[in-house]
Coordinates of C-alpha atoms in Angstrom, one line a residue:
Chain G
X5 CA -1.5 -2.6 -46.3
X6 CA -2.3 -5.1 -43.5
X7 CA -4.0 -2.4 -41.5
X8 CA -6.5 -1.7 -44.2
X9 CA -7.3 -5.4 -44.6
X10 CA -8.0 -5.7 -40.9
X11 CA -10.3 -2.7 -41.0
X12 CA -12.1 -4.2 -44.0
X13 CA -12.4 -7.4 -42.1
X14 CA -14.0 -5.7 -39.1
X15 CA -16.5 -3.9 -41.2
X16 CA -17.4 -7.1 -43.0
X17 CA -17.8 -8.9 -39.6
X18 CA -19.9 -6.1 -38.2
X19 CA -22.3 -6.0 -41.1
X20 CA -22.6 -9.8 -41.4
X21 CA -22.5 -10.8 -37.8
X22 CA -23.7 -7.8 -35.8
X23 CA -24.8 -9.8 -32.9
X24 CA -21.4 -11.6 -32.6
X25 CA -19.0 -8.7 -32.6
X26 CA -18.8 -6.5 -29.6
X27 CA -15.9 -4.9 -27.8
X28 CA -16.9 -6.7 -24.6
X29 CA -16.6 -10.0 -26.4
X30 CA -13.2 -9.1 -27.8
X31 CA -12.2 -8.1 -24.3
X32 CA -13.3 -11.4 -22.8
X33 CA -11.5 -13.3 -25.6
X34 CA -8.3 -11.5 -24.8
X35 CA -8.7 -11.9 -21.1
X36 CA -9.3 -15.6 -21.4
X37 CA -5.9 -16.1 -23.0
X38 CA -4.2 -14.8 -19.9
X39 CA -4.2 -18.0 -17.8
X40 CA -2.9 -16.6 -14.5
X41 CA -5.6 -13.9 -14.6
X42 CA -8.3 -16.4 -15.3
X43 CA -7.0 -18.5 -12.4
X44 CA -7.1 -15.5 -10.2
X45 CA -10.7 -14.7 -11.3
X46 CA -11.8 -18.2 -10.5
X47 CA -10.2 -18.1 -7.1
X48 CA -12.0 -14.8 -6.3
X49 CA -15.4 -16.2 -7.5
X50 CA -14.8 -19.3 -5.4
X51 CA -14.0 -17.2 -2.3
X52 CA -17.1 -15.1 -2.8
X53 CA -19.4 -18.1 -3.2
X54 CA -17.9 -19.8 -0.1
X55 CA -17.8 -16.7 2.0
X56 CA -21.4 -15.8 1.4
X57 CA -22.8 -19.3 1.5
X58 CA -21.2 -19.8 4.9
X59 CA -22.5 -16.4 6.0
X60 CA -26.0 -17.1 4.8
X61 CA -26.1 -20.5 6.4
X62 CA -24.8 -18.9 9.6
X63 CA -27.7 -16.5 9.5
X64 CA -30.0 -19.5 9.5
X65 CA -28.0 -21.0 12.4
X66 CA -26.6 -23.7 10.3
X67 CA -22.8 -23.8 10.8
X68 CA -20.3 -25.3 8.5
X69 CA -18.1 -27.0 9.6
X70 CA -18.6 -25.6 13.1
X71 CA -19.8 -22.5 14.8
X72 CA -16.8 -20.2 14.6
X73 CA -17.4 -18.8 18.1
X74 CA -18.1 -22.1 19.8
X75 CA -15.3 -22.7 22.4
X76 CA -14.2 -25.9 23.8
X77 CA -11.3 -25.6 26.2
X78 CA -10.7 -29.4 26.2
X79 CA -9.4 -29.3 22.7
X80 CA -7.6 -25.9 22.8
X81 CA -4.6 -25.5 20.5
X82 CA -4.9 -28.9 19.0
X83 CA -3.0 -29.4 15.7
X84 CA -4.6 -30.0 12.4
X85 CA -6.5 -33.3 12.3
X86 CA -9.3 -35.0 10.4
X87 CA -11.9 -33.5 12.7
X88 CA -10.4 -30.0 12.7
X89 CA -8.5 -29.8 9.3
X90 CA -6.7 -26.5 10.2
X91 CA -6.5 -27.2 14.0
X92 CA -8.1 -25.2 16.8
X93 CA -7.2 -21.9 18.5
X94 CA -6.5 -21.0 22.2
X95 CA -10.2 -21.2 23.0
X96 CA -10.7 -24.5 21.2
X97 CA -12.5 -22.8 18.3
X98 CA -12.2 -24.5 14.9
X99 CA -9.7 -22.5 12.7
X100 CA -11.3 -23.6 9.4
X101 CA -14.7 -22.4 10.6
X102 CA -13.3 -19.1 11.7
X103 CA -11.4 -18.6 8.5
X104 CA -14.5 -19.3 6.4
X105 CA -16.5 -16.8 8.4
X106 CA -13.6 -14.3 8.2
X107 CA -13.4 -14.5 4.4
X108 CA -16.5 -12.3 4.0
X109 CA -14.9 -9.5 6.1
X110 CA -11.7 -9.4 4.1
X111 CA -13.6 -9.3 0.8
X112 CA -16.0 -6.7 2.1
X113 CA -13.3 -4.5 3.4
X114 CA -11.4 -4.7 0.1
X115 CA -14.5 -4.0 -2.0
X116 CA -16.1 -1.3 0.1
X117 CA -12.8 0.6 0.7
X118 CA -12.1 0.5 -3.1
X119 CA -15.7 1.5 -3.8
X120 CA -15.3 4.5 -1.6
X121 CA -11.9 5.4 -3.1
X122 CA -13.1 5.0 -6.7
X123 CA -16.3 7.0 -6.1
X124 CA -14.4 9.9 -4.5
X125 CA -11.7 9.7 -7.1
X126 CA -14.1 9.8 -10.1
X127 CA -16.0 12.7 -8.5
X128 CA -13.0 14.8 -7.8
X129 CA -11.2 13.9 -11.1
X130 CA -14.3 14.6 -13.3
X131 CA -15.0 17.9 -11.7
X132 CA -11.4 19.0 -11.9
X133 CA -10.8 17.8 -15.4
X134 CA -14.1 19.0 -16.8
X135 CA -14.3 22.5 -15.3
X136 CA -10.6 23.3 -15.1
X137 CA -9.5 26.7 -13.9
X138 CA -9.4 27.5 -10.2
X139 CA -11.6 24.5 -9.3
X140 CA -9.0 22.2 -10.9
X141 CA -6.2 24.0 -9.2
X142 CA -7.9 23.8 -5.8
X143 CA -8.8 20.1 -6.1
X144 CA -5.4 19.1 -7.4
X145 CA -3.6 20.8 -4.5
X146 CA -6.0 18.8 -2.3
X147 CA -4.8 15.7 -4.1
X148 CA -1.2 16.7 -3.5
X149 CA -1.9 17.0 0.2
X150 CA -3.6 13.6 0.5
X151 CA -0.8 12.0 -1.5
X152 CA 1.8 13.4 0.8
X153 CA 0.2 12.0 3.9
X154 CA 2.1 9.0 5.3
X155 CA -0.7 6.8 4.4
X156 CA -0.2 3.7 6.6
X157 CA 0.7 5.8 9.6
X158 CA -2.3 8.1 9.0
X159 CA -4.7 5.2 8.6
X160 CA -3.3 3.7 11.8
X161 CA -3.6 6.9 13.8
X162 CA -7.1 7.7 12.6
X163 CA -8.4 4.1 13.1
X164 CA -6.8 3.9 16.5
X165 CA -8.2 7.2 17.7
X166 CA -11.7 6.6 16.3
X167 CA -11.8 3.2 17.9
X168 CA -11.2 0.4 15.4
X169 CA -14.3 -1.1 13.8
X170 CA -15.3 -2.7 10.6
X171 CA -16.7 0.6 9.2
X172 CA -14.0 2.9 10.4
X173 CA -11.3 0.6 8.8
X174 CA -13.1 0.6 5.4
X175 CA -13.8 4.3 5.4
X176 CA -10.3 5.3 6.3
X177 CA -8.7 3.0 3.8
X178 CA -11.1 4.2 1.2
X179 CA -10.6 7.9 1.9
X180 CA -6.8 7.7 1.6
X181 CA -6.8 5.7 -1.6
X182 CA -8.7 7.9 -4.1
X183 CA -5.9 10.1 -5.4
X184 CA -4.7 7.9 -8.2
X185 CA -8.1 7.5 -9.7
X186 CA -8.8 11.3 -9.4
X187 CA -5.5 12.2 -11.2
X188 CA -6.1 9.6 -13.9
X189 CA -9.7 10.6 -14.6
X190 CA -8.7 14.3 -14.6
X191 CA -6.0 13.6 -17.2
X192 CA -8.4 11.6 -19.4
X193 CA -11.0 14.3 -19.2
X194 CA -8.6 17.0 -20.1
X195 CA -7.9 15.3 -23.4
X196 CA -11.4 13.9 -24.0
X197 CA -13.2 17.1 -23.6
X198 CA -11.4 18.6 -26.6
X199 CA -12.6 15.8 -28.9
X200 CA -15.3 16.4 -31.5
X201 CA -18.0 14.3 -30.0
X202 CA -17.8 16.3 -26.8
X203 CA -17.8 19.6 -28.7
X204 CA -20.8 18.3 -30.6
X205 CA -22.6 17.6 -27.4
X206 CA -21.8 21.1 -26.2
X207 CA -23.0 22.6 -29.4
X208 CA -26.3 20.7 -29.0
X209 CA -26.7 22.3 -25.6
X210 CA -26.3 19.1 -23.5
X211 CA -26.0 19.8 -19.8
X212 CA -22.6 19.5 -18.1
X213 CA -23.7 16.7 -15.8
X214 CA -24.9 14.7 -18.8
X215 CA -21.7 15.2 -20.8
X216 CA -19.7 14.1 -17.8
X217 CA -21.8 11.0 -17.1
X218 CA -22.7 9.8 -20.6
X219 CA -20.0 11.2 -22.9
X220 CA -16.8 11.4 -20.9
X221 CA -16.9 8.9 -18.1
X222 CA -17.6 5.8 -20.1
X223 CA -14.5 6.5 -22.2
X224 CA -12.3 6.9 -19.2
X225 CA -13.6 4.1 -17.0
X226 CA -11.9 0.9 -18.2
X227 CA -8.4 1.8 -16.9
X228 CA -10.0 2.7 -13.5
X229 CA -11.0 -1.0 -13.4
X230 CA -7.4 -2.0 -13.4
X231 CA -6.4 0.3 -10.5
X232 CA -9.6 -0.7 -8.6
X233 CA -8.7 -4.4 -8.9
X234 CA -5.2 -3.8 -7.7
X235 CA -6.7 -1.5 -5.0
X236 CA -8.7 -4.3 -3.6
X237 CA -5.5 -6.3 -3.1
X238 CA -3.9 -3.3 -1.4
X239 CA -6.9 -2.7 0.9
X240 CA -7.0 -6.3 2.0
X241 CA -3.3 -6.2 2.9
X242 CA -3.8 -2.9 4.7
X243 CA -6.6 -4.3 6.8
X244 CA -4.5 -7.3 7.6
X245 CA -1.7 -5.0 8.7
X246 CA -4.0 -3.0 10.9
X247 CA -5.5 -6.1 12.4
X248 CA -1.9 -7.3 13.1
X249 CA -1.3 -4.1 15.1
X250 CA -4.5 -4.6 16.9
X251 CA -6.5 -1.9 15.1
X252 CA -8.4 -4.0 12.6
X253 CA -11.9 -5.4 12.8
X254 CA -12.2 -6.5 16.5
X255 CA -12.8 -9.9 17.9
X256 CA -15.0 -11.9 18.5
X257 CA -15.8 -11.3 14.8
X258 CA -13.3 -13.5 13.1
X259 CA -11.1 -12.1 10.4
X260 CA -8.0 -13.4 8.8
X261 CA -6.0 -10.6 10.3
X262 CA -7.2 -11.1 13.8
X263 CA -6.8 -14.9 13.8
X264 CA -3.2 -14.1 12.9
X265 CA -2.9 -11.5 15.6
X266 CA -4.3 -13.8 18.3
X267 CA -2.2 -16.6 16.9
X268 CA 1.1 -14.8 17.2
X269 CA 1.0 -15.2 21.0
X270 CA 1.1 -19.0 20.5
X271 CA 3.4 -19.0 17.5
X272 CA 5.9 -21.4 19.0
X273 CA 3.2 -23.9 20.1
X274 CA 0.6 -23.6 17.4
X275 CA 2.1 -22.8 14.0
X276 CA -1.2 -23.5 12.3
X277 CA -2.7 -20.3 13.8
X278 CA -0.1 -18.3 11.9
X279 CA 0.3 -20.3 8.7
X280 CA -3.2 -20.8 7.4
X281 CA -4.8 -17.3 7.8
X282 CA -1.7 -15.7 6.3
X283 CA -1.8 -18.2 3.4
X284 CA -5.4 -17.3 2.8
X285 CA -4.5 -13.6 2.7
X286 CA -1.6 -14.3 0.3
X287 CA -3.8 -16.3 -2.1
X288 CA -6.6 -13.7 -2.1
X289 CA -4.3 -10.7 -2.6
X290 CA -2.3 -12.6 -5.2
X291 CA -5.6 -13.4 -7.1
X292 CA -6.6 -9.8 -7.2
X293 CA -3.1 -8.7 -8.3
X294 CA -3.2 -11.3 -11.1
X295 CA -6.6 -10.3 -12.4
X296 CA -5.6 -6.6 -12.2
X297 CA -2.4 -7.2 -14.2
X298 CA -4.4 -9.3 -16.7
X299 CA -6.9 -6.5 -17.2
X300 CA -4.1 -4.0 -17.7
X301 CA -2.5 -6.2 -20.4
X302 CA -5.8 -6.6 -22.2
X303 CA -6.7 -2.9 -21.9
X304 CA -3.3 -1.6 -22.9
X305 CA -3.4 -1.0 -26.6
X306 CA 0.4 -1.2 -26.9
X307 CA 0.4 -4.9 -25.8
X308 CA -1.9 -6.0 -28.6
Chain R
X25 CA 15.9 24.2 -13.2
X26 CA 16.6 26.3 -10.2
X27 CA 13.4 28.2 -10.8
X28 CA 11.5 25.0 -11.1
X29 CA 12.9 23.8 -7.7
X30 CA 12.1 27.1 -6.0
X31 CA 8.6 27.1 -7.4
X32 CA 8.0 23.6 -6.3
X33 CA 9.3 24.4 -2.8
X34 CA 7.0 27.4 -2.6
X35 CA 4.0 25.3 -3.8
X36 CA 4.8 22.8 -1.1
X37 CA 4.3 25.3 1.7
X38 CA 0.5 25.6 1.5
X39 CA 0.2 21.8 1.0
X40 CA 2.3 21.3 4.1
X41 CA 0.1 23.6 6.1
X42 CA -3.0 21.9 4.8
X43 CA -1.6 18.5 5.9
X44 CA -0.7 19.7 9.4
X45 CA -4.1 21.4 9.9
X46 CA -6.0 18.4 8.7
X47 CA -4.0 15.9 10.8
X48 CA -4.3 18.2 13.8
X49 CA -8.0 18.4 13.5
X50 CA -8.4 14.7 13.0
X51 CA -6.3 13.8 15.9
X52 CA -7.8 16.3 18.3
X53 CA -11.4 15.9 17.2
X54 CA -11.3 12.1 17.6
X55 CA -13.3 11.0 20.7
X56 CA -11.3 10.2 23.8
X57 CA -8.4 12.1 25.4
X58 CA -4.8 11.5 26.2
X59 CA -5.6 11.9 29.8
X60 CA -7.6 8.6 29.7
X61 CA -4.4 6.8 28.8
X62 CA -2.1 8.7 31.1
X63 CA -4.0 8.6 34.3
X64 CA -5.3 6.2 36.8
X65 CA -9.1 6.4 37.1
X66 CA -8.7 7.1 40.8
X67 CA -7.0 10.5 40.1
X68 CA -9.3 13.2 41.4
X69 CA -10.9 15.4 38.7
X70 CA -9.2 18.5 40.0
X71 CA -5.7 17.0 39.3
X72 CA -7.0 16.0 35.8
X73 CA -8.0 19.6 35.2
X74 CA -4.5 20.8 36.2
X75 CA -3.0 18.3 33.8
X76 CA -5.3 19.4 31.0
X77 CA -4.1 23.0 31.7
X78 CA -0.5 22.0 31.7
X79 CA -0.8 20.5 28.3
X80 CA -3.1 23.3 27.0
X81 CA -5.8 20.8 26.3
X82 CA -8.4 23.3 27.7
X83 CA -7.6 25.9 25.1
X84 CA -9.5 26.3 21.8
X85 CA -8.1 24.2 18.9
X86 CA -6.6 27.1 17.0
X87 CA -4.7 28.2 20.0
X88 CA -3.5 24.6 20.5
X89 CA -2.4 24.5 16.9
X90 CA -0.5 27.7 17.2
X91 CA 1.2 26.5 20.3
X92 CA 2.1 23.3 18.6
X93 CA 3.6 25.1 15.6
X94 CA 5.5 27.5 17.8
X95 CA 6.9 24.8 20.0
X96 CA 7.8 22.7 17.0
X97 CA 9.8 25.4 15.4
X98 CA 11.6 26.5 18.5
X99 CA 12.2 22.8 19.4
X100 CA 10.4 23.1 22.7
X101 CA 7.7 20.6 21.9
X102 CA 7.3 18.1 24.7
X103 CA 5.9 14.6 24.6
X104 CA 2.6 14.0 26.6
X105 CA 3.9 10.7 27.6
X106 CA 7.1 11.4 29.4
X107 CA 7.6 15.2 29.1
X108 CA 10.8 14.9 27.1
X109 CA 11.3 17.0 24.0
X110 CA 9.8 15.3 20.9
X111 CA 12.7 16.1 18.7
X112 CA 15.2 14.5 21.1
X113 CA 13.0 11.3 21.2
X114 CA 13.0 11.2 17.4
X115 CA 16.7 11.9 17.2
X116 CA 17.4 8.9 19.5
X117 CA 15.4 6.7 17.2
X118 CA 16.9 7.9 13.9
X119 CA 20.2 5.8 13.8
X120 CA 18.4 2.5 14.1
X121 CA 15.9 3.4 11.4
X122 CA 18.5 4.8 9.1
X123 CA 20.7 1.7 9.5
X124 CA 17.9 -0.7 8.9
X125 CA 16.6 1.2 5.8
X126 CA 19.9 1.9 4.2
X127 CA 20.7 -1.8 4.4
X128 CA 17.2 -2.6 3.1
X129 CA 17.7 -0.2 0.2
X130 CA 21.0 -1.7 -0.7
X131 CA 19.4 -5.2 -0.7
X132 CA 16.5 -3.9 -2.8
X133 CA 18.6 -2.3 -5.6
X134 CA 21.3 -5.0 -5.7
X135 CA 18.7 -7.8 -6.0
X136 CA 15.9 -6.2 -8.0
X137 CA 17.8 -4.6 -10.8
X138 CA 19.8 -7.6 -11.9
X139 CA 16.7 -9.7 -11.5
X140 CA 14.6 -7.4 -13.7
X141 CA 17.4 -7.2 -16.3
X142 CA 17.7 -10.9 -16.4
X143 CA 13.9 -11.4 -16.8
X144 CA 13.8 -8.9 -19.6
X145 CA 16.7 -10.3 -21.6
X146 CA 15.4 -13.9 -21.1
X147 CA 11.8 -12.9 -21.8
X148 CA 9.3 -15.8 -21.8
X149 CA 11.9 -18.3 -20.7
X150 CA 11.2 -20.6 -17.7
X151 CA 13.5 -18.4 -15.5
X152 CA 11.4 -15.4 -16.5
X153 CA 8.2 -17.1 -15.6
X154 CA 9.6 -18.2 -12.3
X155 CA 10.8 -14.7 -11.4
X156 CA 7.5 -13.2 -12.6
X157 CA 5.6 -15.6 -10.4
X158 CA 7.8 -14.9 -7.4
X159 CA 7.4 -11.2 -8.0
X160 CA 3.7 -11.5 -7.8
X161 CA 3.9 -13.5 -4.7
X162 CA 6.3 -11.0 -3.2
X163 CA 3.9 -8.1 -3.9
X164 CA 1.0 -10.0 -2.4
X165 CA 2.8 -11.1 0.8
X166 CA 1.6 -9.7 4.1
X167 CA 5.0 -8.7 5.5
X168 CA 4.3 -9.4 9.1
X169 CA 3.2 -12.9 8.3
X170 CA 6.3 -13.8 6.4
X171 CA 8.3 -12.2 9.2
X172 CA 6.7 -14.4 11.8
X173 CA 7.3 -17.5 9.6
X174 CA 11.0 -16.6 9.4
X175 CA 11.1 -16.0 13.1
X176 CA 9.5 -19.4 13.7
X177 CA 12.0 -21.1 11.4
X178 CA 15.0 -19.2 12.9
X179 CA 14.1 -19.8 16.5
X180 CA 12.6 -23.3 16.4
X181 CA 14.7 -24.7 13.6
X182 CA 18.1 -23.1 14.5
X183 CA 17.6 -21.8 18.0
X184 CA 18.7 -18.3 16.9
X185 CA 17.7 -15.1 18.7
X186 CA 16.0 -12.6 16.5
X187 CA 14.5 -9.7 18.3
X188 CA 16.0 -6.3 19.0
X189 CA 19.3 -4.9 17.8
X190 CA 21.5 -7.5 19.6
X191 CA 21.1 -10.6 21.7
X192 CA 19.8 -9.6 25.1
X193 CA 21.9 -10.6 28.1
X194 CA 25.0 -11.6 26.2
X195 CA 27.5 -9.2 27.6
X196 CA 31.3 -9.5 27.3
X197 CA 31.3 -10.8 23.8
X198 CA 34.5 -10.3 21.8
X199 CA 34.2 -7.3 19.4
X200 CA 33.9 -9.6 16.3
X201 CA 31.3 -11.8 17.9
X202 CA 29.3 -8.8 19.0
X203 CA 29.6 -7.4 15.4
X204 CA 28.2 -10.6 13.8
X205 CA 25.5 -10.7 16.4
X206 CA 24.4 -7.2 15.3
X207 CA 24.6 -8.1 11.7
X208 CA 22.4 -11.1 12.2
X209 CA 19.9 -9.0 14.1
X210 CA 19.9 -6.6 11.2
X211 CA 19.5 -9.2 8.5
X212 CA 16.0 -10.5 9.1
X213 CA 14.2 -7.1 9.5
X214 CA 16.1 -5.7 6.5
X215 CA 15.1 -8.7 4.4
X216 CA 11.4 -8.3 5.4
X217 CA 11.6 -4.6 4.8
X218 CA 12.9 -5.2 1.3
X219 CA 10.8 -8.2 0.0
X220 CA 7.8 -6.2 -1.4
X221 CA 10.1 -3.5 -2.9
X222 CA 12.3 -6.1 -4.5
X223 CA 9.2 -7.7 -6.1
X224 CA 7.8 -4.4 -7.5
X225 CA 11.1 -2.8 -8.5
X226 CA 12.2 -5.9 -10.4
X227 CA 8.8 -5.9 -12.3
X228 CA 9.4 -2.2 -13.0
X229 CA 12.9 -2.8 -14.2
X230 CA 11.8 -5.7 -16.5
X231 CA 9.0 -3.5 -18.0
X232 CA 11.4 -0.6 -18.6
X233 CA 14.1 -2.8 -20.1
X234 CA 11.6 -4.5 -22.4
X235 CA 10.2 -1.2 -23.6
X236 CA 13.6 0.1 -24.4
X237 CA 14.6 -3.1 -26.2
X238 CA 11.7 -2.6 -28.6
X239 CA 12.9 0.9 -29.6
X240 CA 14.1 1.8 -33.1
X241 CA 17.6 2.8 -32.0
X242 CA 18.1 -0.7 -30.5
X243 CA 17.1 -2.2 -33.8
X244 CA 19.6 0.1 -35.5
X245 CA 22.3 -0.9 -33.1
X246 CA 21.6 -4.6 -33.9
X247 CA 21.4 -3.8 -37.6
X248 CA 24.8 -2.2 -37.7
X249 CA 26.1 -5.5 -36.4
X250 CA 26.9 -4.7 -32.7
X251 CA 27.5 -7.6 -30.3
X252 CA 24.3 -8.7 -28.6
X253 CA 25.9 -8.0 -25.2
X254 CA 26.8 -4.6 -26.2
X255 CA 23.3 -3.9 -27.4
X256 CA 21.8 -5.2 -24.2
X257 CA 24.1 -3.8 -21.6
X258 CA 25.3 -0.6 -23.2
X259 CA 22.4 0.7 -25.4
X260 CA 19.4 -0.8 -23.7
X261 CA 20.4 -0.9 -20.0
X262 CA 21.5 2.7 -19.8
X263 CA 18.2 3.9 -21.1
X264 CA 16.1 1.4 -19.2
X265 CA 17.8 2.6 -15.9
X266 CA 16.5 6.2 -16.4
X267 CA 13.1 5.8 -14.9
X268 CA 14.6 3.7 -12.1
X269 CA 16.6 6.6 -10.9
X270 CA 13.4 8.3 -9.7
X271 CA 12.8 5.4 -7.4
X272 CA 15.5 6.9 -5.2
X273 CA 13.3 9.9 -4.6
X274 CA 10.4 7.8 -3.6
X275 CA 12.5 5.8 -1.1
X276 CA 13.5 8.8 0.9
X277 CA 10.3 8.9 3.0
X278 CA 10.6 5.3 4.0
X279 CA 14.3 5.7 4.7
X280 CA 13.7 8.0 7.6
X281 CA 10.1 7.4 8.3
X282 CA 10.7 3.7 9.0
X283 CA 8.1 0.9 8.9
X284 CA 5.6 0.5 11.7
X285 CA 5.0 -3.1 11.0
X286 CA 8.6 -4.4 10.5
X287 CA 9.9 -2.4 13.5
X288 CA 7.1 -3.7 15.7
X289 CA 7.6 -7.3 14.7
X290 CA 11.3 -7.3 15.4
X291 CA 11.2 -4.9 18.4
X292 CA 13.5 -2.7 16.4
X293 CA 13.9 0.6 18.3
X294 CA 13.3 2.9 15.3
X295 CA 11.0 5.7 14.3
X296 CA 8.2 3.4 13.1
X297 CA 8.0 1.8 16.6
X298 CA 8.0 5.3 18.2
X299 CA 5.0 6.2 16.0
X300 CA 3.2 3.1 17.0
X301 CA 3.8 3.7 20.7
X302 CA 2.7 7.3 20.5
X303 CA -0.5 6.2 18.7
X304 CA -1.1 3.7 21.5
X305 CA -0.6 6.3 24.2
X306 CA -2.3 9.2 22.3
X307 CA 0.8 11.2 22.5
X308 CA -0.5 14.0 20.3
X309 CA 2.7 16.1 20.0
X310 CA 4.8 13.1 18.9
X311 CA 2.1 11.9 16.4
X312 CA 1.8 15.3 14.9
X313 CA 5.5 15.8 14.6
X314 CA 6.0 12.4 13.0
X315 CA 3.2 13.1 10.5
X316 CA 4.7 16.4 9.6
X317 CA 8.2 15.0 9.2
X318 CA 6.8 12.2 7.0
X319 CA 4.9 14.7 4.9
X320 CA 7.9 16.9 4.4
X321 CA 9.9 13.8 3.4
X322 CA 7.3 12.8 0.9
X323 CA 7.3 16.3 -0.7
X324 CA 11.1 16.3 -0.8
X325 CA 11.2 12.8 -2.2
X326 CA 8.8 13.7 -5.0
X327 CA 10.9 16.8 -5.8
X328 CA 14.2 14.8 -5.7
X329 CA 12.6 12.2 -8.1
X330 CA 11.6 14.9 -10.6
X331 CA 15.0 16.6 -10.4
X332 CA 16.9 13.4 -10.7
X333 CA 14.9 12.4 -13.7
X334 CA 15.5 15.7 -15.5
X335 CA 19.2 15.5 -14.6
X336 CA 19.5 12.0 -16.0
X337 CA 17.4 12.5 -19.1
X338 CA 18.0 15.7 -21.0
X339 CA 14.8 15.2 -22.9
X340 CA 12.8 16.1 -19.8
X341 CA 12.4 19.8 -19.2
X342 CA 10.5 21.7 -16.6
X343 CA 9.9 25.2 -17.9

């Protein structure tokens, strides 16, 4: 049977080339075959490098290509040119410089919000799945309640009432996005905790916290990676939407969302203020979506 | 089935109370007061106090919550902003939102489902790659941005008016002209409201169709010599559509809740815009009522999705 030959092959490989075979290597090999996902990953790495280099240089008062907050009313709303490749805004600030400095905010909002969401989700999901009983019941009703919140409207309300700021935006987006992870981790835990290796750990008297952290969680974590990657895309879009309504990260701190918002007042005179930041958001979100889908394909055993 | 529905409805009650209490606390504990938005800074503190009394803002929170609930149920709840009953304000906005979202839903289903089927039956062809790429772009698009680009093209390129439900200041049009004017004003917002959903639903349809086409009974159908079209459109499609039915349930909240962003961009006088305005003016009763209505709709939508699924697929049972 082909299956047996395959197994034999793997054993052979493992014994002969132990340092060559690892699940992570396999994973990388599969992932590399997915061209769009690799493209997306490269774009994300590039964005990170650019965003943080520009930010770091900014801390040292070296600005590239210009100081994002330097105004020059003599050149306000000038269209893209060699000197200002993406044009200037209503205060004569260079749009490219502002977008480069804004990239860090979009990425940070995405990652921190998802970080919060995943942490809360894992915490709630593990506790509910591991302990079961009334704790599970209580936590899952809580999940039901959070899922039923009209999320964008809720985020909008809370951010607006708390006064929009970088931190509020991230925290609120994060605190509304954890339910998927929690449900998933819980379901995984319910089935994993009946397995022999967990029973064995119980029999050996291993503490609950240790079983959760070392025996259960590593086995449930990979698919969370998929939803986290897609979550970053969603969080960046939500931040842009909030910015658009005037409740995102506030000026003068440039973000892609608020360049767009300021630009819409001049939409008929300065299309570049609308086109470029939106394009940047689209490319970033698209990259995260492609990587997320790529990860899902690689991690889904049915697609092998 | 009936027992399942009743049980789910009963379970929803505590969830609903939880939601209203949490939103009430969040809204009322946030710093700032609606008075700040409502009043001139020159208004003497004494008048401010009277206003606070009038709106019961001086009472403890649990009393305020009780009052809100009582007024909501009896339909007496009044907006902070203009003192009109909240339910009347929402009712006024409902037709615009319903119209927009029904049209958007029709667009979503009539575009996404054929697109998904086509992609699945022509898997890995150039057309499939193109639709897949477009779907990814569609999912990643910031809707307000594409809306502004469309407005820019429509206004600058073709000189067409786009905002509101009809062209402002054009009175005395013939009925047919006025009808087409309204259709045009409906078209762009409905398109924007449907782009993301078209993209995700077509992906969903494609995946569902591909999964069904790999099943054993499809192989059997082919093996017994059925026409390929018959296999695709009778055997596969019917089964692939099953999970799609549940989407109807998930569309219910959006159908009535409206979209804050689309309605704001196009100055569409619907519920989403009302929500945005009440957030801006800290109109607590309106915000609370809209949140509650949306939560009820989400709960109903989930229930409808489950019921539809069980109705369409006899293998699903809730006992």
